[in-house]
Amino acid sequence: MNKQQPTLLITGGAGFIGANFATYYLEQYPERQLIVLDKLTYAGTTEHLQEVMHLPNFLFVQGDVADTHVVHQLFQDYQITGIIHFAAESHVDRSIQDATSFVTTNVLGTHVLLHAAKTDWERKGTLKDNRFHHISTDEVYGSLDEDGMFSEETPYDPRNPYSASKAGANMLVRSFGYTYGMNIIISSCSNNYGPKQHQEKLIPTIIRHALHGERIPIYGDGQNIRDWIFVVDHCRALDQIYHHGKPMETYNVGGRNERTNIEMAEQICNLLDNKIPDHQKPEQLERFSELISFTRDRLGHDRRYAVDDRKIRRELGWEPNVSFQQGLQKTIDWYVDKWIPIQL
Ligand SMILES: NC(=O)c1ccc[n+]([C@@H]2O[C@H](COP(=O)([O-])OP(=O)(O)OC[C@H]3O[C@@H](n4cnc5c(N)ncnc54)[C@H](O)[C@@H]3O)[C@@H](O)[C@H]2O)c1
């Protein structure tokens, strides 16, 4: 790693989206330098970075974004000319149990990064050139009924501690743009799916329970609707936003792919029925969908999310290019290979 060369800092790059992005970024720009700063909480692992760990222009640093010393040291040691800030506590259910770490990482940690970047870039006179890109979520906008979509102008109305902490972080990021003239940008994406997601999230949970022949838990009546996007399509959108988006703007990223949770579970079960040979299926099971069962609903469960993504399509020419069928098949293949390497 050349300490004088411009370097992008990615936080949370050992997690699901950050790791997919780090890999994507160095494939697209093999000559550039990249540092990943990640605390390696339960949600992160360097295994997710195996494609890039060995590269001379990649550095992994284990550390906490809320640790002022660690973050300031990185700015001292390297020429950080841009940040894409993924690091967050991200699981809604955990935030409902106890939101302390959500406030510390998502709000305080974002402030530590903003402050360190502002101090370093102001000193070097590069505050307007160097970009701070905050990765946000459509959940900051609240919940929808059957109609309508969240646009970039929809006022924030977070309904659970996770989304409240992300909305708080967005507010701080914007305030650093208005107050100090930092070159900030925010992207708000709908639900991602794909390889490398932690097993506690909906899609890996459905696959894991199915493969083990265990009940597949679906909250409430299963009619909650999410918009799903394949993670690599999100990475392509982030590439466009980071490089070509207008400062101070928010860009919504969506898949135009709304599904109820029960529909998602059934689709995955059908694909598993086709993929797993009978002798490897759990005993006495004809179809994986027999395992689906409803559980008590999540507290404050948002009914529907859907984003209006016309702005990124119009201004940056982005659109998803992985169909739901293809994306889901790739996701299932990745988890099945990881959990039960089968010989077909
Ligand atoms: N997964 C989605 O569907 C989705 C949708 C929209 C937005 N987002 C946002 O995208 C970002 C990444 O989400 P994800 O699904 O990849 O999350 P994830 O939970 O899979 O990964 C989070 C990563 O951040 C790291 N981390 C946590 N606390 C940290 C800290 N204090 N310091 C340094 N690293 C820390 C973890 O170790 C982990 O590697 C988050 O900001 C999330 O709010 C996610």
Short mmCIF file of C-alpha atoms and ligand atoms in Angstrom, two decimals:
data_model
loop_
_atom_site.label_atom_id
_atom_site.label_comp_id
_atom_site.label_asym_id
_atom_site.label_seq_id
_atom_site.Cartn_x
_atom_site.Cartn_y
_atom_site.Cartn_z
CA MET A 1 0.00 0.00 0.00
CA ASN A 2 1.47 3.30 -1.14
CA LYS A 3 0.94 5.88 1.63
CA GLN A 4 1.17 8.82 -0.79
CA GLN A 5 -1.40 7.55 -3.29
CA PRO A 6 -5.08 8.65 -3.20
CA THR A 7 -7.05 5.99 -1.35
CA LEU A 8 -10.74 5.20 -0.89
CA LEU A 9 -11.84 4.25 2.63
CA ILE A 10 -14.75 1.84 2.94
CA THR A 11 -16.21 1.26 6.39
CA GLY A 12 -18.11 -1.93 7.17
CA GLY A 13 -16.46 -3.67 4.24
CA ALA A 14 -16.45 -7.10 5.90
CA GLY A 15 -20.27 -7.12 6.01
CA PHE A 16 -22.74 -8.07 3.32
CA ILE A 17 -22.97 -5.04 1.01
CA GLY A 18 -19.57 -3.56 1.89
CA ALA A 19 -17.75 -6.79 1.00
CA ASN A 20 -19.64 -7.15 -2.26
CA PHE A 21 -18.76 -3.53 -3.02
CA ALA A 22 -15.04 -3.88 -2.13
CA THR A 23 -14.75 -6.85 -4.48
CA TYR A 24 -16.70 -5.09 -7.22
CA TYR A 25 -14.64 -1.88 -6.84
CA LEU A 26 -11.25 -3.55 -7.20
CA GLU A 27 -12.49 -5.54 -10.19
CA GLN A 28 -13.63 -2.31 -11.85
CA TYR A 29 -10.61 -0.22 -10.81
CA PRO A 30 -7.70 -2.64 -10.30
CA GLU A 31 -5.15 0.21 -10.22
CA ARG A 32 -6.77 2.06 -7.29
CA GLN A 33 -6.07 1.76 -3.55
CA LEU A 34 -8.71 0.66 -1.09
CA ILE A 35 -8.79 0.41 2.70
CA VAL A 36 -11.56 -1.40 4.55
CA LEU A 37 -12.13 -0.38 8.17
CA ASP A 38 -14.36 -2.87 9.99
CA LYS A 39 -14.84 -3.77 13.65
CA LEU A 40 -15.65 -7.40 12.77
CA THR A 41 -18.78 -7.58 14.85
CA TYR A 42 -20.88 -10.76 14.68
CA ALA A 43 -21.99 -9.50 11.22
CA GLY A 44 -18.57 -9.14 9.59
CA THR A 45 -15.87 -11.59 8.56
CA THR A 46 -12.71 -11.25 6.46
CA GLU A 47 -13.80 -14.43 4.65
CA HIS A 48 -16.11 -12.12 2.73
CA LEU A 49 -13.01 -10.32 1.44
CA GLN A 50 -11.07 -13.37 0.29
CA GLU A 51 -11.07 -12.20 -3.34
CA VAL A 52 -9.14 -9.01 -2.44
CA MET A 53 -7.26 -9.63 0.83
CA HIS A 54 -4.05 -10.65 -0.96
CA LEU A 55 -3.90 -7.65 -3.32
CA PRO A 56 -1.06 -5.14 -2.76
CA ASN A 57 -3.44 -2.19 -3.24
CA PHE A 58 -5.88 -3.45 -0.56
CA LEU A 59 -5.59 -3.05 3.20
CA PHE A 60 -7.88 -4.43 5.88
CA VAL A 61 -7.90 -2.61 9.22
CA GLN A 62 -9.85 -4.00 12.16
CA GLY A 63 -11.26 -1.08 14.12
CA ASP A 64 -14.33 0.75 15.32
CA VAL A 65 -15.68 3.75 13.37
CA ALA A 66 -16.68 5.27 16.70
CA ASP A 67 -13.07 5.10 17.96
CA THR A 68 -11.67 8.59 17.36
CA HIS A 69 -8.06 7.46 17.74
CA VAL A 70 -8.30 4.68 15.14
CA VAL A 71 -10.07 6.88 12.60
CA HIS A 72 -7.76 9.89 13.01
CA GLN A 73 -4.71 7.62 12.73
CA LEU A 74 -5.96 6.31 9.37
CA PHE A 75 -6.23 9.87 8.07
CA GLN A 76 -2.70 10.60 9.33
CA ASP A 77 -1.17 7.51 7.78
CA TYR A 78 -2.89 7.46 4.37
CA GLN A 79 -4.08 9.90 1.70
CA ILE A 80 -7.79 9.24 2.12
CA THR A 81 -9.55 11.11 -0.65
CA GLY A 82 -13.01 9.59 -0.34
CA ILE A 83 -15.17 7.59 2.04
CA ILE A 84 -18.05 5.22 1.42
CA HIS A 85 -19.57 4.62 4.82
CA PHE A 86 -21.36 1.26 5.06
CA ALA A 87 -20.55 0.34 8.67
CA ALA A 88 -23.68 0.03 10.77
CA GLU A 89 -25.59 -2.14 13.13
CA SER A 90 -28.19 -3.26 10.62
CA HIS A 91 -30.62 -5.81 12.05
CA VAL A 92 -34.02 -4.35 13.00
CA ASP A 93 -34.86 -7.18 15.42
CA ARG A 94 -31.67 -6.59 17.40
CA SER A 95 -32.42 -2.85 17.58
CA ILE A 96 -35.81 -3.66 19.07
CA GLN A 97 -34.10 -5.76 21.79
CA ASP A 98 -31.53 -3.05 22.62
CA ALA A 99 -30.64 -0.04 20.50
CA THR A 100 -27.50 1.04 22.37
CA SER A 101 -24.97 -0.22 19.82
CA PHE A 102 -27.14 1.19 17.02
CA VAL A 103 -26.84 4.68 18.44
CA THR A 104 -23.11 4.26 19.15
CA THR A 105 -22.14 2.91 15.73
CA ASN A 106 -24.71 4.44 13.42
CA VAL A 107 -24.95 7.92 14.93
CA LEU A 108 -21.79 8.50 16.99
CA GLY A 109 -19.60 6.49 14.58
CA THR A 110 -20.86 8.53 11.62
CA HIS A 111 -20.00 11.71 13.49
CA VAL A 112 -16.48 10.50 14.30
CA LEU A 113 -15.88 9.80 10.60
CA LEU A 114 -17.37 13.10 9.48
CA HIS A 115 -15.29 15.04 11.98
CA ALA A 116 -12.05 13.26 11.05
CA ALA A 117 -12.67 13.72 7.31
CA LYS A 118 -13.60 17.37 7.72
CA THR A 119 -10.51 18.11 9.81
CA ASP A 120 -8.12 16.36 7.41
CA TRP A 121 -9.67 17.65 4.20
CA GLU A 122 -10.03 21.23 5.48
CA ARG A 123 -6.33 21.25 6.38
CA LYS A 124 -5.42 20.03 2.89
CA GLY A 125 -7.90 22.35 1.14
CA THR A 126 -9.73 19.40 -0.43
CA LEU A 127 -13.05 19.60 1.41
CA LYS A 128 -15.01 20.28 -1.78
CA ASP A 129 -13.19 17.68 -3.88
CA ASN A 130 -13.18 14.69 -1.55
CA ARG A 131 -16.45 12.86 -1.27
CA PHE A 132 -18.22 11.49 1.81
CA HIS A 133 -20.87 8.99 0.68
CA HIS A 134 -23.26 7.71 3.33
CA ILE A 135 -25.07 4.43 2.71
CA SER A 136 -28.61 4.75 3.96
CA THR A 137 -31.83 2.82 3.69
CA ASP A 138 -35.39 3.29 2.46
CA GLU A 139 -36.50 2.45 6.01
CA VAL A 140 -35.79 6.05 7.10
CA TYR A 141 -38.94 7.09 5.21
CA GLY A 142 -41.29 4.98 7.36
CA SER A 143 -43.99 2.61 6.13
CA LEU A 144 -46.40 2.67 3.16
CA ASP A 145 -49.91 1.35 2.64
CA GLU A 146 -50.80 -0.41 -0.59
CA ASP A 147 -50.13 2.62 -2.79
CA GLY A 148 -47.37 5.16 -3.21
CA MET A 149 -43.60 5.19 -3.14
CA PHE A 150 -40.85 6.94 -1.23
CA SER A 151 -39.17 9.70 -3.22
CA GLU A 152 -36.00 11.56 -2.23
CA GLU A 153 -38.28 14.36 -0.93
CA THR A 154 -40.36 12.13 1.37
CA PRO A 155 -39.83 13.40 4.95
CA TYR A 156 -38.06 10.97 7.27
CA ASP A 157 -40.47 9.05 9.49
CA PRO A 158 -38.48 6.15 10.98
CA ARG A 159 -40.52 3.62 12.95
CA ASN A 160 -37.94 1.42 14.69
CA PRO A 161 -34.66 2.16 16.51
CA TYR A 162 -32.55 0.92 13.57
CA SER A 163 -34.18 3.23 11.04
CA ALA A 164 -34.20 6.09 13.57
CA SER A 165 -30.43 5.73 14.01
CA LYS A 166 -29.92 5.71 10.22
CA ALA A 167 -32.12 8.81 9.83
CA GLY A 168 -30.10 10.50 12.59
CA ALA A 169 -26.87 9.67 10.75
CA ASN A 170 -28.32 11.07 7.49
CA MET A 171 -29.18 14.31 9.28
CA LEU A 172 -25.64 14.64 10.61
CA VAL A 173 -24.15 13.96 7.18
CA ARG A 174 -26.35 16.62 5.60
CA SER A 175 -25.52 19.10 8.35
CA PHE A 176 -21.79 18.73 7.57
CA GLY A 177 -22.59 19.56 3.96
CA TYR A 178 -24.61 22.66 4.83
CA THR A 179 -22.40 23.89 7.68
CA TYR A 180 -18.89 23.22 6.39
CA GLY A 181 -19.42 22.80 2.65
CA MET A 182 -18.39 19.13 2.69
CA ASN A 183 -18.97 17.20 -0.51
CA ILE A 184 -21.50 14.77 0.94
CA ILE A 185 -23.92 12.46 -0.81
CA ILE A 186 -26.48 9.95 0.47
CA SER A 187 -27.97 6.88 -1.16
CA SER A 188 -31.05 5.12 0.20
CA CYS A 189 -31.58 1.60 -1.00
CA SER A 190 -34.30 -0.98 -0.64
CA ASN A 191 -33.73 -4.56 0.60
CA ASN A 192 -30.62 -6.22 -0.82
CA TYR A 193 -30.23 -9.94 -1.40
CA GLY A 194 -27.28 -12.00 -2.60
CA PRO A 195 -24.17 -13.86 -1.43
CA LYS A 196 -22.37 -12.97 1.82
CA GLN A 197 -25.41 -11.83 3.81
CA HIS A 198 -25.44 -12.76 7.50
CA GLN A 199 -27.49 -15.86 8.21
CA GLU A 200 -29.92 -14.04 10.53
CA LYS A 201 -31.52 -12.03 7.66
CA LEU A 202 -34.71 -13.15 5.92
CA ILE A 203 -33.42 -14.91 2.78
CA PRO A 204 -30.50 -16.80 4.42
CA THR A 205 -32.88 -17.74 7.27
CA ILE A 206 -35.37 -19.27 4.83
CA ILE A 207 -32.62 -21.23 3.04
CA ARG A 208 -30.90 -22.39 6.25
CA HIS A 209 -34.09 -23.59 7.94
CA ALA A 210 -35.19 -25.36 4.77
CA LEU A 211 -31.87 -27.18 4.37
CA HIS A 212 -32.00 -28.30 8.01
CA GLY A 213 -35.62 -29.44 7.71
CA GLU A 214 -36.66 -26.89 10.36
CA ARG A 215 -39.76 -24.69 10.50
CA ILE A 216 -39.28 -21.61 8.26
CA PRO A 217 -40.43 -18.71 10.45
CA ILE A 218 -42.44 -15.96 8.70
CA TYR A 219 -43.65 -12.99 10.73
CA GLY A 220 -47.39 -12.27 11.15
CA ASP A 221 -49.50 -13.02 8.09
CA GLY A 222 -46.54 -12.93 5.68
CA GLN A 223 -48.10 -10.06 3.75
CA ASN A 224 -45.44 -7.44 4.56
CA ILE A 225 -43.99 -6.16 1.30
CA ARG A 226 -40.37 -5.32 0.55
CA ASP A 227 -38.70 -4.18 -2.65
CA TRP A 228 -35.72 -6.46 -3.41
CA ILE A 229 -32.54 -5.65 -5.32
CA PHE A 230 -29.61 -7.95 -6.13
CA VAL A 231 -26.57 -6.72 -4.21
CA VAL A 232 -24.33 -6.36 -7.28
CA ASP A 233 -26.92 -4.08 -8.92
CA HIS A 234 -26.74 -1.95 -5.75
CA CYS A 235 -22.92 -1.91 -6.04
CA ARG A 236 -23.18 -0.70 -9.64
CA ALA A 237 -25.55 2.06 -8.48
CA LEU A 238 -23.12 3.09 -5.71
CA ASP A 239 -20.30 3.30 -8.24
CA GLN A 240 -22.38 5.75 -10.30
CA ILE A 241 -23.52 7.77 -7.30
CA TYR A 242 -20.06 8.02 -5.72
CA HIS A 243 -18.41 9.09 -8.97
CA HIS A 244 -21.11 11.09 -10.74
CA GLY A 245 -23.85 12.04 -8.25
CA LYS A 246 -24.37 15.71 -7.39
CA PRO A 247 -23.04 16.91 -4.01
CA MET A 248 -25.67 17.33 -1.26
CA GLU A 249 -28.15 15.10 -3.09
CA THR A 250 -29.87 11.90 -2.06
CA TYR A 251 -30.41 9.11 -4.58
CA ASN A 252 -32.93 6.36 -4.01
CA VAL A 253 -31.97 2.92 -5.32
CA GLY A 254 -34.64 0.28 -5.85
CA GLY A 255 -35.25 -2.97 -7.64
CA ARG A 256 -38.84 -2.31 -8.82
CA ASN A 257 -39.38 -5.78 -7.47
CA GLU A 258 -41.95 -5.81 -4.68
CA ARG A 259 -42.67 -9.16 -3.00
CA THR A 260 -44.59 -10.23 0.06
CA ASN A 261 -42.51 -12.19 2.56
CA ILE A 262 -44.62 -15.28 1.99
CA GLU A 263 -44.16 -15.03 -1.77
CA MET A 264 -40.39 -14.79 -1.21
CA ALA A 265 -40.39 -17.88 1.03
CA GLU A 266 -42.41 -19.87 -1.52
CA GLN A 267 -40.14 -18.88 -4.43
CA ILE A 268 -37.05 -19.93 -2.50
CA CYS A 269 -38.64 -23.23 -1.53
CA ASN A 270 -39.54 -23.93 -5.17
CA LEU A 271 -35.97 -23.24 -6.32
CA LEU A 272 -34.62 -25.48 -3.54
CA ASP A 273 -37.04 -28.25 -4.61
CA ASN A 274 -35.43 -28.13 -8.05
CA LYS A 275 -31.86 -27.87 -6.80
CA ILE A 276 -31.61 -30.38 -3.96
CA PRO A 277 -31.73 -34.07 -5.01
CA ASP A 278 -34.33 -36.16 -3.16
CA HIS A 279 -31.71 -38.17 -1.24
CA GLN A 280 -30.33 -34.94 0.26
CA LYS A 281 -33.70 -33.52 1.29
CA PRO A 282 -34.67 -33.68 4.96
CA GLU A 283 -36.51 -36.94 5.67
CA GLN A 284 -40.23 -37.26 4.85
CA LEU A 285 -40.31 -33.92 3.09
CA GLU A 286 -41.84 -33.71 -0.36
CA ARG A 287 -41.70 -29.98 -0.81
CA PHE A 288 -39.69 -27.43 1.18
CA SER A 289 -42.73 -25.12 1.37
CA GLU A 290 -44.29 -27.60 3.85
CA LEU A 291 -41.88 -26.11 6.40
CA ILE A 292 -43.25 -22.53 6.17
CA SER A 293 -44.93 -21.44 9.40
CA PHE A 294 -46.16 -18.12 10.74
CA THR A 295 -44.83 -16.61 13.96
CA ARG A 296 -45.86 -13.72 16.19
CA ASP A 297 -45.40 -10.46 14.29
CA ARG A 298 -42.37 -8.21 14.84
CA LEU A 299 -43.12 -5.17 17.04
CA GLY A 300 -43.86 -2.11 14.91
CA HIS A 301 -43.46 -4.15 11.72
CA ASP A 302 -43.51 -1.74 8.75
CA ARG A 303 -46.08 -2.94 6.23
CA ARG A 304 -44.63 -1.95 2.91
CA TYR A 305 -41.55 -0.22 1.50
CA ALA A 306 -41.17 0.86 -2.11
CA VAL A 307 -38.83 3.45 -3.56
CA ASP A 308 -39.25 5.77 -6.48
CA ASP A 309 -35.89 5.40 -8.23
CA ARG A 310 -36.58 7.57 -11.27
CA LYS A 311 -33.94 10.13 -10.25
CA ILE A 312 -30.93 7.78 -10.43
CA ARG A 313 -32.22 6.28 -13.67
CA ARG A 314 -32.74 9.72 -15.24
CA GLU A 315 -29.63 11.52 -13.96
CA LEU A 316 -27.08 8.72 -13.82
CA GLY A 317 -28.42 6.27 -16.38
CA TRP A 318 -28.40 3.36 -13.94
CA GLU A 319 -30.84 0.46 -13.91
CA PRO A 320 -30.65 -3.01 -12.42
CA ASN A 321 -29.47 -5.69 -14.84
CA VAL A 322 -29.96 -8.88 -12.83
CA SER A 323 -33.48 -10.33 -12.98
CA PHE A 324 -35.10 -11.54 -9.77
CA GLN A 325 -35.03 -15.13 -11.01
CA GLN A 326 -31.30 -14.97 -11.85
CA GLY A 327 -30.38 -13.15 -8.65
CA LEU A 328 -32.30 -15.53 -6.43
CA GLN A 329 -30.75 -18.55 -8.17
CA LYS A 330 -27.23 -17.14 -7.66
CA THR A 331 -28.01 -16.46 -4.01
CA ILE A 332 -29.37 -19.94 -3.40
CA ASP A 333 -26.42 -21.55 -5.19
CA TRP A 334 -23.99 -19.59 -2.99
CA TYR A 335 -25.65 -20.60 0.30
CA VAL A 336 -26.18 -24.20 -0.69
CA ASP A 337 -22.49 -24.48 -1.70
CA LYS A 338 -21.53 -22.95 1.64
CA TRP A 339 -23.79 -25.01 3.83
CA ILE A 340 -24.06 -28.35 2.07
CA PRO A 341 -21.56 -28.85 -0.73
CA ILE A 342 -23.59 -31.34 -2.74
CA GLN A 343 -22.57 -33.53 -5.63
CA LEU A 344 -25.29 -33.40 -8.20
N1 LIG B 1 -28.90 -5.09 3.79
C1 LIG B 1 -29.80 -4.28 3.24
O1 LIG B 1 -30.77 -4.76 2.64
C2 LIG B 1 -29.62 -2.79 3.30
C3 LIG B 1 -30.53 -1.99 2.59
C4 LIG B 1 -30.33 -0.62 2.59
C5 LIG B 1 -29.28 -0.06 3.29
N2 LIG B 1 -28.43 -0.86 4.00
C6 LIG B 1 -27.31 -0.21 4.70
O2 LIG B 1 -26.13 -0.69 4.08
C7 LIG B 1 -25.08 -0.76 5.04
C8 LIG B 1 -24.49 -2.16 5.05
O3 LIG B 1 -25.52 -3.09 5.36
P1 LIG B 1 -25.22 -4.64 5.42
O4 LIG B 1 -26.50 -5.35 5.17
O5 LIG B 1 -24.03 -4.94 4.59
O6 LIG B 1 -24.84 -4.78 6.96
P2 LIG B 1 -24.06 -5.95 7.72
O7 LIG B 1 -24.67 -6.00 9.07
O8 LIG B 1 -24.01 -7.19 6.89
O9 LIG B 1 -22.56 -5.41 7.81
C9 LIG B 1 -22.19 -4.36 8.64
C10 LIG B 1 -20.68 -4.34 8.75
O10 LIG B 1 -20.32 -3.22 9.57
C11 LIG B 1 -19.37 -3.65 10.53
N3 LIG B 1 -19.51 -2.80 11.72
C12 LIG B 1 -20.54 -2.77 12.60
N4 LIG B 1 -20.28 -1.88 13.57
C13 LIG B 1 -19.08 -1.32 13.28
C14 LIG B 1 -18.28 -0.34 13.90
N5 LIG B 1 -18.66 0.26 15.03
N6 LIG B 1 -17.10 0.01 13.33
C15 LIG B 1 -16.67 -0.60 12.19
N7 LIG B 1 -17.38 -1.57 11.58
C16 LIG B 1 -18.58 -1.92 12.11
C17 LIG B 1 -19.71 -5.11 10.83
O11 LIG B 1 -18.60 -5.80 11.37
C18 LIG B 1 -20.11 -5.60 9.44
O12 LIG B 1 -18.98 -6.06 8.73
C19 LIG B 1 -25.67 -0.35 6.37
O13 LIG B 1 -25.35 0.99 6.60
C20 LIG B 1 -27.17 -0.53 6.17
O14 LIG B 1 -27.89 0.37 6.98
C21 LIG B 1 -28.58 -2.21 4.02
#
